[in-house]
Amino acid sequence: MSNLRVAKNRIISVTYSIRAEDGEILEQSDLPVSYLQGGQTRLFAKVDLALQGCKEGDSVDVRLAPEDGFGEYDPGLTFTDDLENVPEEFRKIGAEVEMQNEDGESRTFYVSKIDDDTLTVDGNHIFAGKTVNFHVKVGSIREATEQELKSGVVTNPGLH
């Protein structure tokens, strides 16, 4: 077990769960996920801050309102089209559709509703508009390599 604590430019491996306010598990990762603390792939700011200074084996619980987490639900990110205009492979709930706006920016939309003759896609995150509770447990901490610091990407997380 390392004596290191969670700090900027260290590689942190965590397991986590995300729960709705009623306790329902929305997402869970029992396999460690590694990231560069303070890097480009930061966690949500409140989770990042709560983990700062933790050591291996420590856990934190953080409540995130929509504005601190997955954002408010934006009804302007839902679009409905005639089913006949949608290719067959996208005609199932949960199918991912990559769409671009007039500026060339891409966003992933999910098929959220299918009626007799229409299909609706939604560009909101599936947890948008929800207050969620993060439970994060620190598995391991190590110094980042020079390559990881330059790229912001964890390399060979299992080899260190």
mmCIF file of C-alpha atoms in Angstrom:
data_model
loop_
_atom_site.group_PDB
_atom_site.id
_atom_site.type_symbol
_atom_site.label_atom_id
_atom_site.label_comp_id
_atom_site.label_asym_id
_atom_site.label_seq_id
_atom_site.Cartn_x
_atom_site.Cartn_y
_atom_site.Cartn_z
ATOM 1 C CA MET A 1 0.000 0.000 0.000
ATOM 2 C CA SER A 2 1.338 3.381 -1.009
ATOM 3 C CA ASN A 3 1.774 6.354 1.317
ATOM 4 C CA LEU A 4 0.865 8.682 -1.548
ATOM 5 C CA ARG A 5 -2.243 10.814 -1.357
ATOM 6 C CA VAL A 6 -4.502 11.976 -4.167
ATOM 7 C CA ALA A 7 -2.898 15.095 -5.650
ATOM 8 C CA LYS A 8 -2.472 16.795 -8.997
ATOM 9 C CA ASN A 9 -0.425 14.871 -11.580
ATOM 10 C CA ARG A 10 -0.876 11.497 -9.911
ATOM 11 C CA ILE A 11 -2.605 8.515 -11.473
ATOM 12 C CA ILE A 12 -5.580 7.508 -9.383
ATOM 13 C CA SER A 13 -7.493 4.235 -9.771
ATOM 14 C CA VAL A 14 -11.008 4.255 -8.364
ATOM 15 C CA THR A 15 -14.171 2.216 -8.249
ATOM 16 C CA TYR A 16 -17.452 4.079 -8.036
ATOM 17 C CA SER A 17 -21.197 4.010 -8.035
ATOM 18 C CA ILE A 18 -23.691 6.680 -9.015
ATOM 19 C CA ARG A 19 -27.059 6.583 -7.281
ATOM 20 C CA ALA A 20 -30.266 8.523 -7.754
ATOM 21 C CA GLU A 21 -31.674 10.375 -4.762
ATOM 22 C CA ASP A 22 -33.970 7.420 -4.037
ATOM 23 C CA GLY A 23 -30.926 5.112 -3.794
ATOM 24 C CA GLU A 24 -31.382 3.418 -7.177
ATOM 25 C CA ILE A 25 -28.007 2.484 -8.681
ATOM 26 C CA LEU A 26 -27.709 4.337 -11.996
ATOM 27 C CA GLU A 27 -24.157 3.245 -12.808
ATOM 28 C CA GLN A 28 -21.467 1.230 -11.080
ATOM 29 C CA SER A 29 -17.882 0.272 -11.845
ATOM 30 C CA ASP A 30 -16.376 -2.491 -9.730
ATOM 31 C CA LEU A 31 -13.369 -2.651 -12.054
ATOM 32 C CA PRO A 32 -10.861 0.116 -11.304
ATOM 33 C CA VAL A 33 -10.952 3.158 -13.563
ATOM 34 C CA SER A 34 -7.693 5.138 -13.776
ATOM 35 C CA TYR A 35 -7.346 8.846 -14.471
ATOM 36 C CA LEU A 36 -4.817 11.664 -14.158
ATOM 37 C CA GLN A 37 -5.814 13.847 -11.189
ATOM 38 C CA GLY A 38 -6.009 17.447 -12.370
ATOM 39 C CA GLY A 39 -5.636 16.367 -16.006
ATOM 40 C CA GLN A 40 -7.878 16.773 -19.033
ATOM 41 C CA THR A 41 -10.150 13.898 -18.036
ATOM 42 C CA ARG A 42 -11.046 15.409 -14.678
ATOM 43 C CA LEU A 43 -13.892 14.139 -12.672
ATOM 44 C CA PHE A 44 -16.652 16.524 -11.736
ATOM 45 C CA ALA A 45 -15.109 19.428 -9.800
ATOM 46 C CA LYS A 46 -16.824 18.522 -6.508
ATOM 47 C CA VAL A 47 -15.706 14.877 -6.774
ATOM 48 C CA ASP A 48 -12.184 15.966 -7.733
ATOM 49 C CA LEU A 49 -12.070 18.250 -4.699
ATOM 50 C CA ALA A 50 -13.474 15.609 -2.323
ATOM 51 C CA LEU A 51 -10.800 13.104 -3.408
ATOM 52 C CA GLN A 52 -7.925 15.565 -2.937
ATOM 53 C CA GLY A 53 -5.714 14.321 -0.095
ATOM 54 C CA CYS A 54 -7.317 10.863 0.153
ATOM 55 C CA LYS A 55 -5.136 7.780 0.496
ATOM 56 C CA GLU A 56 -5.559 4.245 -0.865
ATOM 57 C CA GLY A 57 -8.667 2.614 0.579
ATOM 58 C CA ASP A 58 -10.407 5.913 1.409
ATOM 59 C CA SER A 59 -13.945 6.528 0.159
ATOM 60 C CA VAL A 60 -15.887 9.726 -0.448
ATOM 61 C CA ASP A 61 -19.568 10.387 -0.990
ATOM 62 C CA VAL A 62 -20.501 13.457 -2.999
ATOM 63 C CA ARG A 63 -23.976 14.752 -3.824
ATOM 64 C CA LEU A 64 -24.125 16.475 -7.216
ATOM 65 C CA ALA A 65 -27.010 18.715 -8.236
ATOM 66 C CA PRO A 66 -27.627 18.856 -12.002
ATOM 67 C CA GLU A 67 -25.592 22.056 -12.404
ATOM 68 C CA ASP A 68 -22.586 20.372 -10.731
ATOM 69 C CA GLY A 69 -22.940 17.051 -12.519
ATOM 70 C CA PHE A 70 -24.653 16.014 -15.719
ATOM 71 C CA GLY A 71 -26.379 19.332 -16.387
ATOM 72 C CA GLU A 72 -29.966 20.477 -16.522
ATOM 73 C CA TYR A 73 -32.290 18.675 -18.901
ATOM 74 C CA ASP A 74 -32.589 20.699 -22.137
ATOM 75 C CA PRO A 75 -35.797 19.951 -24.080
ATOM 76 C CA GLY A 76 -34.182 21.732 -27.052
ATOM 77 C CA LEU A 77 -31.911 18.697 -27.462
ATOM 78 C CA THR A 78 -34.766 16.382 -28.424
ATOM 79 C CA PHE A 79 -35.850 15.925 -32.023
ATOM 80 C CA THR A 80 -38.657 13.900 -33.550
ATOM 81 C CA ASP A 81 -38.747 12.698 -37.159
ATOM 82 C CA ASP A 82 -40.927 10.452 -39.274
ATOM 83 C CA LEU A 83 -39.903 6.844 -38.794
ATOM 84 C CA GLU A 84 -39.648 6.374 -42.563
ATOM 85 C CA ASN A 85 -36.792 8.947 -42.644
ATOM 86 C CA VAL A 86 -34.705 6.980 -40.132
ATOM 87 C CA PRO A 87 -32.431 4.125 -41.278
ATOM 88 C CA GLU A 88 -33.495 0.703 -39.982
ATOM 89 C CA GLU A 89 -30.393 0.235 -37.772
ATOM 90 C CA PHE A 90 -31.396 3.250 -35.629
ATOM 91 C CA ARG A 91 -34.983 2.126 -35.042
ATOM 92 C CA LYS A 92 -34.475 0.785 -31.515
ATOM 93 C CA ILE A 93 -34.574 2.438 -28.093
ATOM 94 C CA GLY A 94 -31.069 3.306 -26.908
ATOM 95 C CA ALA A 95 -29.493 3.329 -30.378
ATOM 96 C CA GLU A 96 -26.758 5.966 -30.682
ATOM 97 C CA VAL A 97 -26.945 8.511 -33.477
ATOM 98 C CA GLU A 98 -24.052 10.904 -34.141
ATOM 99 C CA MET A 99 -25.343 14.282 -35.362
ATOM 100 C CA GLN A 100 -23.605 17.491 -36.436
ATOM 101 C CA ASN A 101 -24.821 21.065 -36.247
ATOM 102 C CA GLU A 102 -24.228 23.713 -38.902
ATOM 103 C CA ASP A 103 -20.873 24.582 -37.256
ATOM 104 C CA GLY A 104 -19.651 21.000 -37.682
ATOM 105 C CA GLU A 105 -19.792 20.201 -33.951
ATOM 106 C CA SER A 106 -20.760 16.597 -33.211
ATOM 107 C CA ARG A 107 -22.970 15.293 -30.449
ATOM 108 C CA THR A 108 -24.244 11.825 -29.664
ATOM 109 C CA PHE A 109 -28.011 11.449 -29.460
ATOM 110 C CA TYR A 110 -29.901 8.413 -28.197
ATOM 111 C CA VAL A 111 -33.171 7.084 -29.515
ATOM 112 C CA SER A 112 -35.489 7.716 -26.573
ATOM 113 C CA LYS A 113 -38.953 7.056 -27.972
ATOM 114 C CA ILE A 114 -40.546 5.274 -30.921
ATOM 115 C CA ASP A 115 -44.228 5.633 -31.769
ATOM 116 C CA ASP A 116 -46.181 4.102 -34.633
ATOM 117 C CA ASP A 117 -44.768 6.526 -37.195
ATOM 118 C CA THR A 118 -42.232 8.764 -35.377
ATOM 119 C CA LEU A 119 -38.866 8.394 -33.658
ATOM 120 C CA THR A 120 -37.437 10.773 -31.031
ATOM 121 C CA VAL A 121 -33.735 11.263 -30.288
ATOM 122 C CA ASP A 122 -32.353 12.972 -27.185
ATOM 123 C CA GLY A 123 -28.960 14.685 -26.911
ATOM 124 C CA ASN A 124 -29.098 15.116 -23.139
ATOM 125 C CA HIS A 125 -26.956 12.902 -20.934
ATOM 126 C CA ILE A 126 -29.142 10.119 -19.540
ATOM 127 C CA PHE A 127 -28.630 11.557 -16.022
ATOM 128 C CA ALA A 128 -29.295 15.189 -17.058
ATOM 129 C CA GLY A 129 -31.638 16.974 -14.680
ATOM 130 C CA LYS A 130 -30.993 14.480 -11.880
ATOM 131 C CA THR A 131 -29.345 15.036 -8.540
ATOM 132 C CA VAL A 132 -26.980 12.105 -8.096
ATOM 133 C CA ASN A 133 -24.822 10.701 -5.332
ATOM 134 C CA PHE A 134 -21.304 9.548 -6.201
ATOM 135 C CA HIS A 135 -19.587 6.983 -4.002
ATOM 136 C CA VAL A 136 -15.910 6.761 -4.960
ATOM 137 C CA LYS A 137 -13.297 4.456 -3.419
ATOM 138 C CA VAL A 138 -9.596 5.041 -4.051
ATOM 139 C CA GLY A 139 -7.899 1.819 -5.119
ATOM 140 C CA SER A 140 -4.351 2.895 -5.927
ATOM 141 C CA ILE A 141 -2.255 6.019 -6.349
ATOM 142 C CA ARG A 142 1.003 6.429 -8.227
ATOM 143 C CA GLU A 143 3.090 9.164 -9.791
ATOM 144 C CA ALA A 144 2.285 9.858 -13.437
ATOM 145 C CA THR A 145 4.938 9.140 -16.049
ATOM 146 C CA GLU A 146 6.303 11.957 -18.182
ATOM 147 C CA GLN A 147 4.348 10.613 -21.159
ATOM 148 C CA GLU A 148 1.115 10.596 -19.143
ATOM 149 C CA LEU A 149 1.705 14.178 -18.024
ATOM 150 C CA LYS A 150 2.254 15.293 -21.628
ATOM 151 C CA SER A 151 -0.683 13.399 -23.123
ATOM 152 C CA GLY A 152 -3.074 13.530 -20.179
ATOM 153 C CA VAL A 153 -3.855 9.866 -20.870
ATOM 154 C CA VAL A 154 -3.136 6.964 -18.513
ATOM 155 C CA THR A 155 -0.873 4.403 -20.185
ATOM 156 C CA ASN A 156 -0.781 0.741 -19.198
ATOM 157 C CA PRO A 157 -2.649 1.241 -15.919
ATOM 158 C CA GLY A 158 -2.031 -2.366 -14.883
ATOM 159 C CA LEU A 159 1.742 -2.313 -15.439
ATOM 160 C CA HIS A 160 2.789 0.154 -12.760
#
